[in-house]
CSV table of C-alpha atoms in Angstrom, one decimal:
chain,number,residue,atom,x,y,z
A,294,UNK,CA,-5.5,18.1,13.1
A,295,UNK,CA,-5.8,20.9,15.7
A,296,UNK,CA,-7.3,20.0,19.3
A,297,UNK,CA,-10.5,22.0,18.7
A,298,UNK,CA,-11.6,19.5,15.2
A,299,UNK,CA,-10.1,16.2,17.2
A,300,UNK,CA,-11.9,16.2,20.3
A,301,UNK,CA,-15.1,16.9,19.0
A,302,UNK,CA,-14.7,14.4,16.7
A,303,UNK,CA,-13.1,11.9,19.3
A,304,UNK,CA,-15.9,12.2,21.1
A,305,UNK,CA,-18.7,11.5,18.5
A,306,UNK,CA,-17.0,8.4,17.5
A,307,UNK,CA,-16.9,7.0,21.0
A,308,UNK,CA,-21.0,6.2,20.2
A,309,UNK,CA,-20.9,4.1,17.5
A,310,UNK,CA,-24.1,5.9,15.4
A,311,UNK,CA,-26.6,3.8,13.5
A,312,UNK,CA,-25.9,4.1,9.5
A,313,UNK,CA,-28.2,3.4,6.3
A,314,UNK,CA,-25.0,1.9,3.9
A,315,UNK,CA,-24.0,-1.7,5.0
A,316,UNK,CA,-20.7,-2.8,4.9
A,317,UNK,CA,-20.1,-5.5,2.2
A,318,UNK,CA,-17.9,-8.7,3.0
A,319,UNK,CA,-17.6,-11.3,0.1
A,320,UNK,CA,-16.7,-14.7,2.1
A,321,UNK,CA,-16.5,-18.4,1.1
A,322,UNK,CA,-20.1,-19.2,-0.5
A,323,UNK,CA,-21.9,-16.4,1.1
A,324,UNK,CA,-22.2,-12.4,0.6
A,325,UNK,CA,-22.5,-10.5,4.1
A,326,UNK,CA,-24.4,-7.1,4.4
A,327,UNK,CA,-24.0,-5.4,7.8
A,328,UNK,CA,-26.1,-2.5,9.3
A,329,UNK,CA,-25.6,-0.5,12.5
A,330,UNK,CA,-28.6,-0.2,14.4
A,331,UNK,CA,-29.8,2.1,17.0
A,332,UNK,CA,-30.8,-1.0,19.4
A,333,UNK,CA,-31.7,-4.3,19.3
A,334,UNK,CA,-35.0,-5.0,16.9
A,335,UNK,CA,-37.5,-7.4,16.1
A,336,UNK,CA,-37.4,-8.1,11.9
A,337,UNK,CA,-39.6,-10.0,9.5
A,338,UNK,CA,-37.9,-11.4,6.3
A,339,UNK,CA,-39.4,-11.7,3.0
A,340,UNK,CA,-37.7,-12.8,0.0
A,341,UNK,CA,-39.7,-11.8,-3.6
A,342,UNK,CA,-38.3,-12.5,-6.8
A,343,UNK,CA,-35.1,-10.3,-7.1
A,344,UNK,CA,-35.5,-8.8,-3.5
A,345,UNK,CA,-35.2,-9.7,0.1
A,346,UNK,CA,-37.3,-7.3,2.5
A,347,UNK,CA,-36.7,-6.7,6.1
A,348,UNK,CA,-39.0,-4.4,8.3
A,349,UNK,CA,-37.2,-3.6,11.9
A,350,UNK,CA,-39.1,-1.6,14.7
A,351,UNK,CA,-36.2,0.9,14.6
A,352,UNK,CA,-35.5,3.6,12.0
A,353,UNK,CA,-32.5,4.4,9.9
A,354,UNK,CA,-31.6,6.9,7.6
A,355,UNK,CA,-32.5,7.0,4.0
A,356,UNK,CA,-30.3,6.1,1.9
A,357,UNK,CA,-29.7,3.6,-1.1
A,358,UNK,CA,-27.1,2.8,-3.4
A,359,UNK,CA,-25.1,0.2,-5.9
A,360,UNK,CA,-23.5,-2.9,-4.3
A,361,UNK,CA,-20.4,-4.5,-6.3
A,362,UNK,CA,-20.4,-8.2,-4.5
A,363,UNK,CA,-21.2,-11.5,-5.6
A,364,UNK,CA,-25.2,-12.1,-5.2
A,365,UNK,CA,-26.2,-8.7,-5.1
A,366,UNK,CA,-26.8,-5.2,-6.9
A,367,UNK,CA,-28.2,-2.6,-4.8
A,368,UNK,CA,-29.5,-1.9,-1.1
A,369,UNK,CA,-32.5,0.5,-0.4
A,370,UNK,CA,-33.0,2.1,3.4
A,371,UNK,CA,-35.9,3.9,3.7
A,372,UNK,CA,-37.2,3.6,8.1
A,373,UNK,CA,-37.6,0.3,9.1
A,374,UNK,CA,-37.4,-1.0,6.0
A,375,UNK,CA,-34.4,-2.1,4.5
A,376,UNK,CA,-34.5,-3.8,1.1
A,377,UNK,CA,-31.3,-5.5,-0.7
A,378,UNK,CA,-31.6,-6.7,-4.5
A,379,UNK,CA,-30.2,-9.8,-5.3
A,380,UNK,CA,-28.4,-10.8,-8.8
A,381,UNK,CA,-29.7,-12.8,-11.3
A,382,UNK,CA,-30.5,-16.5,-10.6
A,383,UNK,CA,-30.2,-16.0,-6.5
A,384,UNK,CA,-33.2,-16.1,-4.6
A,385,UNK,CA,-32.3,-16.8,-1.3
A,386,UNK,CA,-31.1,-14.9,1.9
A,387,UNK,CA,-31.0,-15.2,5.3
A,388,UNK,CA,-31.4,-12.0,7.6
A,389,UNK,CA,-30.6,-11.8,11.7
A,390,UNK,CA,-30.6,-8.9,14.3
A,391,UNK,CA,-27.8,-9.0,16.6
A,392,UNK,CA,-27.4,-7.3,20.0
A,393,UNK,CA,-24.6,-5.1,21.1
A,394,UNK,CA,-21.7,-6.7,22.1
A,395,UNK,CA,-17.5,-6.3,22.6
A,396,UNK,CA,-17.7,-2.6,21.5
A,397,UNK,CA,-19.6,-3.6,18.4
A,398,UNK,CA,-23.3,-1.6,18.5
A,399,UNK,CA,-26.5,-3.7,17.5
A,400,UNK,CA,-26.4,-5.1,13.9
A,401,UNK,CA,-28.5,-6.2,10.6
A,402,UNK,CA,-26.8,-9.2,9.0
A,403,UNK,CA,-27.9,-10.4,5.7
A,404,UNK,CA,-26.4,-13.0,4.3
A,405,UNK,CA,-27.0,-14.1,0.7
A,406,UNK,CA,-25.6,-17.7,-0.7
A,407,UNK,CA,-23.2,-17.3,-3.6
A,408,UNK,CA,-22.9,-20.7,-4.6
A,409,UNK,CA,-24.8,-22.4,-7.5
A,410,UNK,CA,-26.9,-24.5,-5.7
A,411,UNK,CA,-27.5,-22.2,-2.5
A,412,UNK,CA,-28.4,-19.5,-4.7
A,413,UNK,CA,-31.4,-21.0,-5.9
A,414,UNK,CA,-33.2,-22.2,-3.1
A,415,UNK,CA,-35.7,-19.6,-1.8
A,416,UNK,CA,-35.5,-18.6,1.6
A,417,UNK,CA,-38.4,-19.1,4.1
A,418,UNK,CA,-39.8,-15.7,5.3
A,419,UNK,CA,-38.8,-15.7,9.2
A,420,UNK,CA,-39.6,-12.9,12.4
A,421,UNK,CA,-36.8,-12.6,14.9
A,422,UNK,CA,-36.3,-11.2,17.8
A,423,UNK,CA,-33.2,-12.8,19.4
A,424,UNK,CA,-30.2,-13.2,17.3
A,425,UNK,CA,-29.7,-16.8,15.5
A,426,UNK,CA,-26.5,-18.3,15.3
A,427,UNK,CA,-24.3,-17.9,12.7
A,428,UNK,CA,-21.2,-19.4,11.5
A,429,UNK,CA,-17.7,-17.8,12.1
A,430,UNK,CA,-17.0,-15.9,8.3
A,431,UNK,CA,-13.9,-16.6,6.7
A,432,UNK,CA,-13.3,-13.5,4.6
A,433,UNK,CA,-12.0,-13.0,1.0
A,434,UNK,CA,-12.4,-9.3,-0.3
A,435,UNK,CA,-14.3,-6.3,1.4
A,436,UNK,CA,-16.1,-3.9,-1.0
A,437,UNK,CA,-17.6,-0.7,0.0
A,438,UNK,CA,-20.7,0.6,-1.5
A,439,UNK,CA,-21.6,3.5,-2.9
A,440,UNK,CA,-24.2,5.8,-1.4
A,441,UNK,CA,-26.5,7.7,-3.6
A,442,UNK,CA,-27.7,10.3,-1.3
A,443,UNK,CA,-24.9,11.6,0.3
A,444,UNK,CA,-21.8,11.3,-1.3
A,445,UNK,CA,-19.5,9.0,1.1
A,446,UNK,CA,-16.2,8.8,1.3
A,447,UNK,CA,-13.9,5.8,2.6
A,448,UNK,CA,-12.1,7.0,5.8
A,449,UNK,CA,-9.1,6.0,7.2
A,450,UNK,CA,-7.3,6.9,10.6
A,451,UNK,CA,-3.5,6.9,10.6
A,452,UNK,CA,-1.7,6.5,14.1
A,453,UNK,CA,2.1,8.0,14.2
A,454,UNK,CA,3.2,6.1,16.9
A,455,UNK,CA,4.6,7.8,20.0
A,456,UNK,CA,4.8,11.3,20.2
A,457,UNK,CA,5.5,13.7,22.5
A,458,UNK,CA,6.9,12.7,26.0
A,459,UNK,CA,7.0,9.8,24.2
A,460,UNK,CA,9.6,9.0,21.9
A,461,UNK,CA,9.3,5.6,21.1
A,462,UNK,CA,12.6,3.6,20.0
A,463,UNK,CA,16.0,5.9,20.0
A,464,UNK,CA,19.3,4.9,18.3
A,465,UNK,CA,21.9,6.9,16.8
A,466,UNK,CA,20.1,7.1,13.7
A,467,UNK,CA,16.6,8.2,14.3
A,468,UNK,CA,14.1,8.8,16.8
A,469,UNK,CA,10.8,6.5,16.4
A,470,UNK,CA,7.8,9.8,17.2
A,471,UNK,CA,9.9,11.7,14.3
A,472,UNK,CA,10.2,9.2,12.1
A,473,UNK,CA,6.6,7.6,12.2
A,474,UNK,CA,5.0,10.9,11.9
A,475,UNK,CA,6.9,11.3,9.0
A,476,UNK,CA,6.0,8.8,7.1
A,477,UNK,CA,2.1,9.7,8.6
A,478,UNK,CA,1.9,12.4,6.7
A,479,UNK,CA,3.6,11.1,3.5
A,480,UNK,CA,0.8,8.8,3.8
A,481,UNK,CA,-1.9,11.0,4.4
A,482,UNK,CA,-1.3,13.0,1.5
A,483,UNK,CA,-0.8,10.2,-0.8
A,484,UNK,CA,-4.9,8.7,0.3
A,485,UNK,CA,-6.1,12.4,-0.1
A,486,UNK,CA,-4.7,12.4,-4.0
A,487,UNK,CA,-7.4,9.5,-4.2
A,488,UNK,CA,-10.7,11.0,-2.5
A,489,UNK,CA,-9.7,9.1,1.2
A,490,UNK,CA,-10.9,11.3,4.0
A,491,UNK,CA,-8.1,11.0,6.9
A,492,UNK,CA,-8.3,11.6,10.3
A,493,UNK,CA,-4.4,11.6,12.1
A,494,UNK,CA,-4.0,10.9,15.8
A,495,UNK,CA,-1.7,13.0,16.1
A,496,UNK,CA,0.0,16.1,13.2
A,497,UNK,CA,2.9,17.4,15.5
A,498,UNK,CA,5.3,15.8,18.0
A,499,UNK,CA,2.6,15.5,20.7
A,500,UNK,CA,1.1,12.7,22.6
A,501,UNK,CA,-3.0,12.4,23.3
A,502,UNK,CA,-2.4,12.1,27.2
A,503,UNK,CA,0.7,11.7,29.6
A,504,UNK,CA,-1.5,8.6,31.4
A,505,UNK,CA,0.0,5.9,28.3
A,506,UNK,CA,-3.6,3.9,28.9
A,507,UNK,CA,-6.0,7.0,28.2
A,508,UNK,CA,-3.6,7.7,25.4
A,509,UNK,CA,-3.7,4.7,23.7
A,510,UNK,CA,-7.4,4.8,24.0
A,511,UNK,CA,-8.0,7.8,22.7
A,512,UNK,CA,-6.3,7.0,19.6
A,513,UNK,CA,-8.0,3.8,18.7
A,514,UNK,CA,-11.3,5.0,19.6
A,515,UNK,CA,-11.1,7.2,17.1
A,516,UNK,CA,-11.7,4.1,14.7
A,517,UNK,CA,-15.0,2.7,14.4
A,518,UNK,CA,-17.0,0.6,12.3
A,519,UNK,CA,-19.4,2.7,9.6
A,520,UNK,CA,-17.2,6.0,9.7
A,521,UNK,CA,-13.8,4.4,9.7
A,522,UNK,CA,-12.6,1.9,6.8
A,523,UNK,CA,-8.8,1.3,8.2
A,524,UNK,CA,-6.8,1.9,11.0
A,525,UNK,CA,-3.2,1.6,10.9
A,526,UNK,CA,-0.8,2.4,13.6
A,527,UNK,CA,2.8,2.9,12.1
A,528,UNK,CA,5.8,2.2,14.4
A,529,UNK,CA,10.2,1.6,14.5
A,530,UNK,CA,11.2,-1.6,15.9
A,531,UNK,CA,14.3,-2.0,18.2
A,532,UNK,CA,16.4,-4.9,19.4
A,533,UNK,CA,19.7,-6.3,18.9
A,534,UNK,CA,21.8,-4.8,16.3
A,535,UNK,CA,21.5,-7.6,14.3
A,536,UNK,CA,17.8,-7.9,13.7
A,537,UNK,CA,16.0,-6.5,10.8
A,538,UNK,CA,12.9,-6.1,8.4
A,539,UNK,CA,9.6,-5.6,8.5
A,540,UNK,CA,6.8,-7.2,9.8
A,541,UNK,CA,3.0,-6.5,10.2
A,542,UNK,CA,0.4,-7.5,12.9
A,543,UNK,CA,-3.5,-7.9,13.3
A,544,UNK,CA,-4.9,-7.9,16.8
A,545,UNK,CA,-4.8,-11.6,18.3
A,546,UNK,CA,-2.7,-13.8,20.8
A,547,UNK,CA,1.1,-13.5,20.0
A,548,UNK,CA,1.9,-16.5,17.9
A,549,UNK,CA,3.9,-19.5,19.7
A,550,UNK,CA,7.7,-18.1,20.6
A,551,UNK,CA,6.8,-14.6,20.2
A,552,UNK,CA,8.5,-12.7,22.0
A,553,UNK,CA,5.9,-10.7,24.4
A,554,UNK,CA,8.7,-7.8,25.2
A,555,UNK,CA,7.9,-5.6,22.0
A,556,UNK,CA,4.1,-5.7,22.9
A,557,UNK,CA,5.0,-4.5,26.7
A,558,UNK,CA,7.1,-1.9,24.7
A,559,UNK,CA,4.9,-0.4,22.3
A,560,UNK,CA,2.0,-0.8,25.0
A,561,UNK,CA,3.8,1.5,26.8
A,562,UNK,CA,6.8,-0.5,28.6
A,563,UNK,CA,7.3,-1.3,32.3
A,564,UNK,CA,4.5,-2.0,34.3
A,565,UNK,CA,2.5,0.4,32.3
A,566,UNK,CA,3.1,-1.8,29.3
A,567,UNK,CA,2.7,-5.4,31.2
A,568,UNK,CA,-0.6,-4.4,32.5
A,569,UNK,CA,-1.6,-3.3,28.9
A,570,UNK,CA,-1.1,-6.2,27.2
A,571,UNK,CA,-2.2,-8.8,29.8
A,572,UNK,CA,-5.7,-6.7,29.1
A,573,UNK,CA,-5.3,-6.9,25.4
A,574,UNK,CA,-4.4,-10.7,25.9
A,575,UNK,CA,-7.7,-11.1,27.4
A,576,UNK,CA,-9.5,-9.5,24.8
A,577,UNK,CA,-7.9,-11.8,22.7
A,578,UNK,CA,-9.3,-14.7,24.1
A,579,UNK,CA,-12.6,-13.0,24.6
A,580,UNK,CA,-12.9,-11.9,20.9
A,581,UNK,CA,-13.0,-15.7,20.0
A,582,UNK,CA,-17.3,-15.9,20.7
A,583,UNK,CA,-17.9,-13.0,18.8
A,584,UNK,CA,-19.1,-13.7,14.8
A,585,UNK,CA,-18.2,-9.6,14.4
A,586,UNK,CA,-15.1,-9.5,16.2
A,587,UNK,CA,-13.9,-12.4,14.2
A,588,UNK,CA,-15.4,-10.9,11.1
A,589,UNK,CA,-13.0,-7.8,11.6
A,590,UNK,CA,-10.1,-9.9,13.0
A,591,UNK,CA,-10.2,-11.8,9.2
A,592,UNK,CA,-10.3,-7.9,7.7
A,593,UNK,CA,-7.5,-6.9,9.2
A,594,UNK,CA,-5.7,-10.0,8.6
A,595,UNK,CA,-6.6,-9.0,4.7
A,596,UNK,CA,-5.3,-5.5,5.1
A,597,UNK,CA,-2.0,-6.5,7.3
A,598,UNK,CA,-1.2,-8.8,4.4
A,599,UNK,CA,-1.0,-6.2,1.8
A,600,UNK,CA,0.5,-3.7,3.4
A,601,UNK,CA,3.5,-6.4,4.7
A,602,UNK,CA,3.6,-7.1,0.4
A,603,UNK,CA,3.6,-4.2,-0.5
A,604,UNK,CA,6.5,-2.6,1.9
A,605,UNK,CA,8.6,-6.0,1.3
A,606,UNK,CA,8.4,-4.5,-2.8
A,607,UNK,CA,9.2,-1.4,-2.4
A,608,UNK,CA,12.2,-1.7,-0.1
A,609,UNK,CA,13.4,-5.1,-0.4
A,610,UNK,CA,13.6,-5.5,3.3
A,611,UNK,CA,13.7,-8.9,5.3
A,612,UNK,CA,9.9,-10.3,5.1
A,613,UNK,CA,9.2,-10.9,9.0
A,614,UNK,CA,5.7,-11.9,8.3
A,615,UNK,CA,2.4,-11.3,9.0
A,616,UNK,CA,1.6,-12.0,12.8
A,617,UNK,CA,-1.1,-11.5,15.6
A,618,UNK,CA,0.0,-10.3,18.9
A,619,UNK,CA,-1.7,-8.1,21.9
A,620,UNK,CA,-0.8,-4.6,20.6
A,621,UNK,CA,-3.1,-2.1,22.9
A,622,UNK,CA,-4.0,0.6,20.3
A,623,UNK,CA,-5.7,-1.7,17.9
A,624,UNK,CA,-7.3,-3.9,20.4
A,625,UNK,CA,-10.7,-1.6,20.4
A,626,UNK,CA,-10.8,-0.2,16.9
A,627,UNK,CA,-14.4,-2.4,15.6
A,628,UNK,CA,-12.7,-2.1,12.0
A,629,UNK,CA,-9.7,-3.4,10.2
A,630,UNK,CA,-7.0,-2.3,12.0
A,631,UNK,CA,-3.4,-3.2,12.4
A,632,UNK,CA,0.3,-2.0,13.6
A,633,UNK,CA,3.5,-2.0,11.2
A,634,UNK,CA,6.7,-2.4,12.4
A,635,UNK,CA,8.6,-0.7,9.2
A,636,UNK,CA,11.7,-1.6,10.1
A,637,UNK,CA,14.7,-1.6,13.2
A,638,UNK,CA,15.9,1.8,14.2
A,639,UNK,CA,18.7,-0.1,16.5
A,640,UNK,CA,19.9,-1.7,12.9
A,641,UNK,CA,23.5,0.0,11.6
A,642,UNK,CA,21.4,-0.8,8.3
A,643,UNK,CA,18.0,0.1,8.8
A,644,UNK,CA,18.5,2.6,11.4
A,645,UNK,CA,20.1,4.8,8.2
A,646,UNK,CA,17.8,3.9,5.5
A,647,UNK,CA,14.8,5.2,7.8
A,648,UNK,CA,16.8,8.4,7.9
A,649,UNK,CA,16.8,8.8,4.4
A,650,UNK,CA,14.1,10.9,3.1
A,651,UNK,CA,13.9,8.9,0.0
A,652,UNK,CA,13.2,5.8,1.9
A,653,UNK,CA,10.7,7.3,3.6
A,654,UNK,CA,8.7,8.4,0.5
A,655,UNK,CA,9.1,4.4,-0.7
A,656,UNK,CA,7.6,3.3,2.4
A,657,UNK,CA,5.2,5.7,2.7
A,658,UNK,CA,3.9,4.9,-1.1
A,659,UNK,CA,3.7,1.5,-0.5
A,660,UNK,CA,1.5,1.9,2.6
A,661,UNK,CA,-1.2,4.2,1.2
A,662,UNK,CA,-0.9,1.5,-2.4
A,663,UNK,CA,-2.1,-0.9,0.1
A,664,UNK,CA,-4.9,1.0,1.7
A,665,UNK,CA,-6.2,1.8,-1.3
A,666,UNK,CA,-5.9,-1.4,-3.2
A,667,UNK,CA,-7.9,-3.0,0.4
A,668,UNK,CA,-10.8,-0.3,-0.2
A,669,UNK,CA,-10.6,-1.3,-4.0
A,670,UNK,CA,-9.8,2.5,-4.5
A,671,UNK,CA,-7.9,3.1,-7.7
């Protein structure tokens, strides 16, 4: 992407804009419908029938559309009135506003009862104007809807890591910027096959800015929740020449006996990199209070698992796991979002193998699979 499309676009993603389609989470005994709003509102709650009605004090764009999750069909936005039709045999929901907070704009959540039981009980018509509390989700699918006014398509931000002064990991094999970017666009061209709309941080061997915290920044922000399904940093590991395989992260406290140095590295090393992720550490901790945060925080766990699958499949690599740790550039992306480590550049047998060109298309397949299988895009 040239300068003159990013930074326009950088910059209207650092607002987080107020959409008409929800996004869908299907969670243990409850669906989830989520809507940006402009601001805070007041809402009244009616459940009829087959439909649950909410009228906010703010408006939102028309729009309405299909819904593919357990409890409901379809979702209606027409101004303040949003209007979600349940399945047969549910008759319940419950519906809360809640305010801005941690990067995450103000919200709609409605949440309808999948269980037999729940399901059947109607819910009482309420008016709120403060948020209620709700219980931390535990996530099992995300499904995006279909809009039927304007034709949306799922979109996905790929990070190359490094770039420019930057070079990342470098061994006698490869060069972490070159081969990340690489892979990028191997990536990129797979989702496009598909319908995905991508947005790359970075095209060439070029970094965002030579201060590592504004360029970290800048990549990430260009990830947020309602224009931005997935975010997924892709980076080469380094240590002793020993270690290898792959391993995949979500944004969270490093797990007990991680090793903190390759955070400090890809945050940027040195001091740089210590400040960094003693910051994302804190947001770590922080993110524990808030229902979205933790909402996104079991996405990306979803997404990080896939992708760690399906690269372990393709290249019959050692499985390092899944893990949580304070990597910077997904720390303020308010949708899935995680970093893969695809293998050890310092390795006499990895370093090679991400050399190969071959490899690189086998890795690069297996990513995008992933993606696409998390947006349940065939």
């Amino acid at each position: 992407m040239s300068r003159r499309l990013l930074l326009p676009l950088a910059c209207s993603l650092l607002a987080p804009l107020a959409l008409a389609v929800p996004r869908v989470g299907s969670h243990d005994g409850y669906t989830r419908l989520v809507f940006n709003l402009p601001k805070v509102a007041t809402s009244t709650v009616k459940v009829s029938g087959q439909s649950v009605t909410v009228r906010l004090n703010v408006t939102l764009p028309a729009e309405q559309g299909a819904l593919n999750a357990a409890g409901v069909t379809a979702y209606a936005v027409a101004g303040g009135t949003v209007t979600v039709t349940l399945a047969k045999g549910h008759a319940s929901a419950k519906a809360s506003v809640l305010p801005a907070a941690s990067g995450q704009p103000a919200r709609l959540v409605i949440d309808v009862p999948t269980s037999a039981a729940a399901a059947r009980v109607p819910a009482t018509p309420q008016a709120r104007a403060t948020p209620a509390p709700a219980r931390t989700p535990t996530p099992t699918a995300v499904t995006r809807p279909a809009g039927s006014g304007t034709s949306i398509r799922p979109r996905v931000v790929l990070d190359a890591g490094h770039g420019g002064y930057d070079p990342g990991m470098v061994s006698r094999w490869v060069t972490e910027k070159e081969v990340t970017l690489a892979i990028a666009m191997r990536v990129r061209a797979e989702l496009i096959k598909h319908g995905i709309d991508v947005v790359m941080v970075r095209e060439t061997d070029r970094h965002l800015s030579s201060d590592k915290r504004t360029d970290l920044d800048m990549r990430s922000r260009l990830a947020t929740t309602g224009t931005v399904s997935a975010f997924v940093s892709i980076h080469v590991n380094a240590a002793a020449s020993s270690a290898q395989g792959i391993e995949t992260f979500y944004f969270g406290q490093p797990l007990a006996g991680s090793d903190r140095s390759q955070a400090v590295r890809e945050n940027g090393g040195g001091s740089v990199g210590q400040e960094l992720t003693r910051q994302a550490a804190n947001s770590a901790q922080s993110m524990l209070g808030d229902i979205l945060a933790q909402a996104k925080v079991a996405f990306s766990r979803q997404l990080a698992q896939r992708v760690q699958t399906n690269l372990i499949a393709a290249t019959g690599a050692v499985n390092r796991g899944v893990r949580t740790d304070t990597f910077y550039v997904i720390r303020n992306p308010t949708t899935p979002a995680i970093l893969t480590e695809i293998g050890f550049g310092s390795s006499p047998v990895e370093g090679p193998r991400l050399a190969n060109p071959a490899y690189r298309d086998r890795i690069a397949q297996a990513i995008a699979r992933a993606i696409l299988d998390f947006l349940n895009t065939k």
